[in-house]
Coordinates of C-alpha atoms in Angstrom, one line a residue:
M1 CA -26.8 -103.7 -13.4
I2 CA -25.0 -106.8 -12.1
Q3 CA -26.2 -110.3 -11.9
S4 CA -24.0 -112.4 -9.5
G5 CA -25.4 -111.5 -5.9
G6 CA -21.4 -112.3 -4.3
I7 CA -20.1 -109.7 -6.6
R8 CA -23.4 -106.9 -6.2
N9 CA -22.0 -107.3 -2.2
L10 CA -18.7 -107.8 -3.0
I11 CA -18.9 -104.3 -5.3
N12 CA -21.7 -102.7 -2.3
F13 CA -18.8 -103.8 0.6
L14 CA -15.9 -101.9 -1.1
L15 CA -18.1 -98.9 -2.0
F16 CA -18.9 -98.6 1.3
Q17 CA -15.7 -99.5 2.7
G18 CA -14.3 -96.0 0.2
A19 CA -16.8 -94.0 0.6
W20 CA -15.9 -94.8 4.7
L21 CA -12.8 -94.0 4.5
L22 CA -13.2 -90.8 2.4
C23 CA -15.7 -89.2 3.9
V24 CA -13.2 -90.0 7.6
L25 CA -10.2 -88.7 6.0
F26 CA -11.6 -85.3 4.6
P27 CA -15.0 -84.6 6.0
G28 CA -16.6 -81.9 4.2
V29 CA -18.7 -81.1 1.2
A30 CA -16.2 -82.8 -1.9
A31 CA -16.0 -86.2 0.2
A32 CA -20.0 -85.5 1.1
A33 CA -20.8 -85.2 -2.8
V34 CA -18.2 -88.6 -3.9
A35 CA -20.6 -90.5 -1.7
L36 CA -23.7 -89.3 -3.3
V37 CA -21.6 -90.1 -6.4
L38 CA -20.8 -94.0 -5.3
V39 CA -25.0 -94.4 -4.0
L40 CA -25.6 -93.6 -7.5
V41 CA -23.2 -95.9 -8.7
H42 CA -24.5 -98.6 -6.7
L43 CA -28.0 -97.6 -7.6
M44 CA -26.6 -98.1 -11.6
L45 CA -24.8 -101.6 -11.2
V46 CA -25.3 -103.3 -7.9
S47 CA -29.7 -102.9 -6.9
Q48 CA -32.2 -104.6 -8.6
A49 CA -35.0 -102.3 -7.6
P50 CA -33.0 -98.9 -7.4
A51 CA -36.4 -96.7 -7.8
S52 CA -37.5 -98.0 -4.7
E53 CA -33.9 -98.2 -2.5
F54 CA -33.1 -95.4 -3.4
R55 CA -36.1 -94.4 -1.5
F56 CA -34.9 -96.6 1.4
I57 CA -32.1 -94.4 1.2
V58 CA -33.3 -92.0 2.0
A59 CA -35.4 -92.6 4.4
G60 CA -32.8 -94.2 6.7
T61 CA -30.3 -91.3 6.3
V62 CA -32.8 -88.7 7.2
L63 CA -33.1 -91.3 10.2
G64 CA -29.5 -91.7 10.8
S65 CA -28.8 -87.8 10.6
L66 CA -31.5 -86.4 12.7
V67 CA -29.8 -89.0 15.9
D68 CA -26.3 -88.0 14.9
G69 CA -27.6 -84.9 15.2
I70 CA -28.0 -85.4 19.1
W71 CA -24.8 -86.3 18.9
F72 CA -24.2 -82.9 18.3
R73 CA -26.6 -80.8 19.6
T74 CA -25.9 -82.6 22.8
G75 CA -22.8 -82.5 22.5
I76 CA -21.8 -85.7 23.1
M77 CA -19.8 -85.6 19.5
T78 CA -18.2 -82.7 17.8
D79 CA -16.5 -81.8 15.1
A80 CA -12.9 -80.4 14.3
V81 CA -15.8 -76.9 12.7
G82 CA -18.3 -76.9 16.1
S83 CA -21.2 -78.3 13.7
L84 CA -23.8 -77.6 15.4
W85 CA -25.8 -80.5 13.8
T86 CA -24.6 -83.4 11.0
P87 CA -22.1 -82.4 9.7
V88 CA -22.8 -82.9 5.5
W89 CA -19.9 -86.0 4.8
L90 CA -21.9 -87.5 8.0
V91 CA -25.4 -87.9 5.9
G92 CA -23.0 -89.0 3.1
I93 CA -21.7 -91.6 5.4
W94 CA -25.9 -92.7 5.9
A95 CA -26.1 -92.7 2.3
M96 CA -23.7 -94.9 1.6
F97 CA -24.6 -97.1 4.5
M98 CA -28.0 -97.5 4.0
T99 CA -27.4 -99.7 0.6
T100 CA -25.1 -102.1 2.6
L101 CA -29.2 -103.2 4.3
A102 CA -30.5 -104.4 1.3
H103 CA -27.2 -105.7 0.3
S104 CA -23.6 -106.3 1.9
L105 CA -24.9 -107.1 5.6
S106 CA -28.7 -108.4 3.7
W107 CA -27.8 -111.2 5.9
M108 CA -28.5 -110.0 9.1
Q109 CA -31.8 -109.8 8.6
R110 CA -32.3 -113.6 9.3
H111 CA -30.6 -113.6 12.6
W112 CA -32.4 -111.8 14.8
L113 CA -30.6 -111.8 17.7
L114 CA -27.3 -110.1 16.0
P115 CA -28.3 -106.9 15.0
L116 CA -28.8 -107.0 18.8
L117 CA -26.1 -108.1 19.5
L118 CA -23.8 -106.6 17.5
A119 CA -25.1 -102.8 16.6
P120 CA -24.1 -101.6 19.7
I121 CA -20.9 -102.8 19.4
A122 CA -20.1 -101.9 15.8
G123 CA -22.1 -98.9 15.5
P124 CA -20.2 -97.0 18.1
F125 CA -16.4 -98.7 16.9
A126 CA -16.9 -96.6 13.1
Y127 CA -16.9 -93.3 15.5
W128 CA -14.4 -94.4 17.6
S129 CA -12.3 -94.9 14.8
A130 CA -13.7 -91.9 13.3
S131 CA -12.1 -90.3 15.9
Q132 CA -8.8 -91.8 15.7
L133 CA -8.9 -90.1 12.2
G134 CA -9.5 -86.9 13.8
A135 CA -13.0 -86.6 11.4
V136 CA -14.5 -86.6 15.3
H137 CA -13.9 -85.9 18.6
F138 CA -15.9 -87.0 21.9
P139 CA -15.3 -84.5 25.3
D140 CA -16.5 -87.5 27.2
L141 CA -15.6 -90.7 25.5
S142 CA -17.4 -92.9 28.0
L143 CA -20.3 -91.3 27.8
A144 CA -20.3 -90.8 23.9
L145 CA -20.0 -94.9 23.7
I146 CA -22.4 -95.3 25.7
A147 CA -25.1 -93.1 23.7
L148 CA -24.0 -94.5 20.9
A149 CA -24.1 -97.6 21.4
V150 CA -27.9 -97.5 22.9
G151 CA -28.6 -94.7 19.6
W152 CA -27.2 -97.9 17.4
L153 CA -29.4 -100.8 19.6
T154 CA -32.1 -98.7 18.6
V155 CA -31.8 -97.3 14.8
F156 CA -29.9 -100.4 13.3
P157 CA -32.8 -103.0 14.4
L158 CA -35.2 -100.5 13.2
L159 CA -33.9 -99.5 10.0
L160 CA -33.8 -103.5 9.5
F161 CA -37.3 -103.6 10.4
I162 CA -37.9 -100.4 7.8
R163 CA -36.4 -102.7 5.1
Q164 CA -38.2 -105.8 6.0
R165 CA -41.3 -103.8 6.5
F166 CA -41.6 -101.3 3.7
Y167 CA -39.5 -102.2 1.6
P168 CA -39.4 -106.4 0.8
E169 CA -38.7 -106.0 -2.4
L170 CA -35.1 -105.4 -1.5
A171 CA -34.3 -108.7 0.5
S172 CA -31.9 -110.4 -1.8

């Protein structure tokens, strides 16, 4: 396990960015499997409380995947194979994203207003970026961006609250 908090955060950030890019460029089961391997690498190298963080990752991945599932189910977001629920590669991204909440994005916890301001912009931007790389499609871009903004305005602060309330040992 790496002792330096700065190095842990840098590794966490790089692992997430790598998993996101891999899953978006090559959406499928193989990319999701690699993302989950990167989660395990994170838990071994970066996490200070791996068992607890694993539980947090699972809880947040389920929640995030349910929200994305709504977008797929309602047709707000689609993919090349016509998924009716959250594709497995997007579940892999959620799992890796959850690692950032106790590490490279943990600083947001200390500034209660920032998640409310940044989440409705950064969340939709990530999905829009994925659409530009062909991983997802928005039949109605305006509707999708509004729905994603509302979803991220809700889910991101909720995930931060869950981490703080139920997993305080993950505080950086």
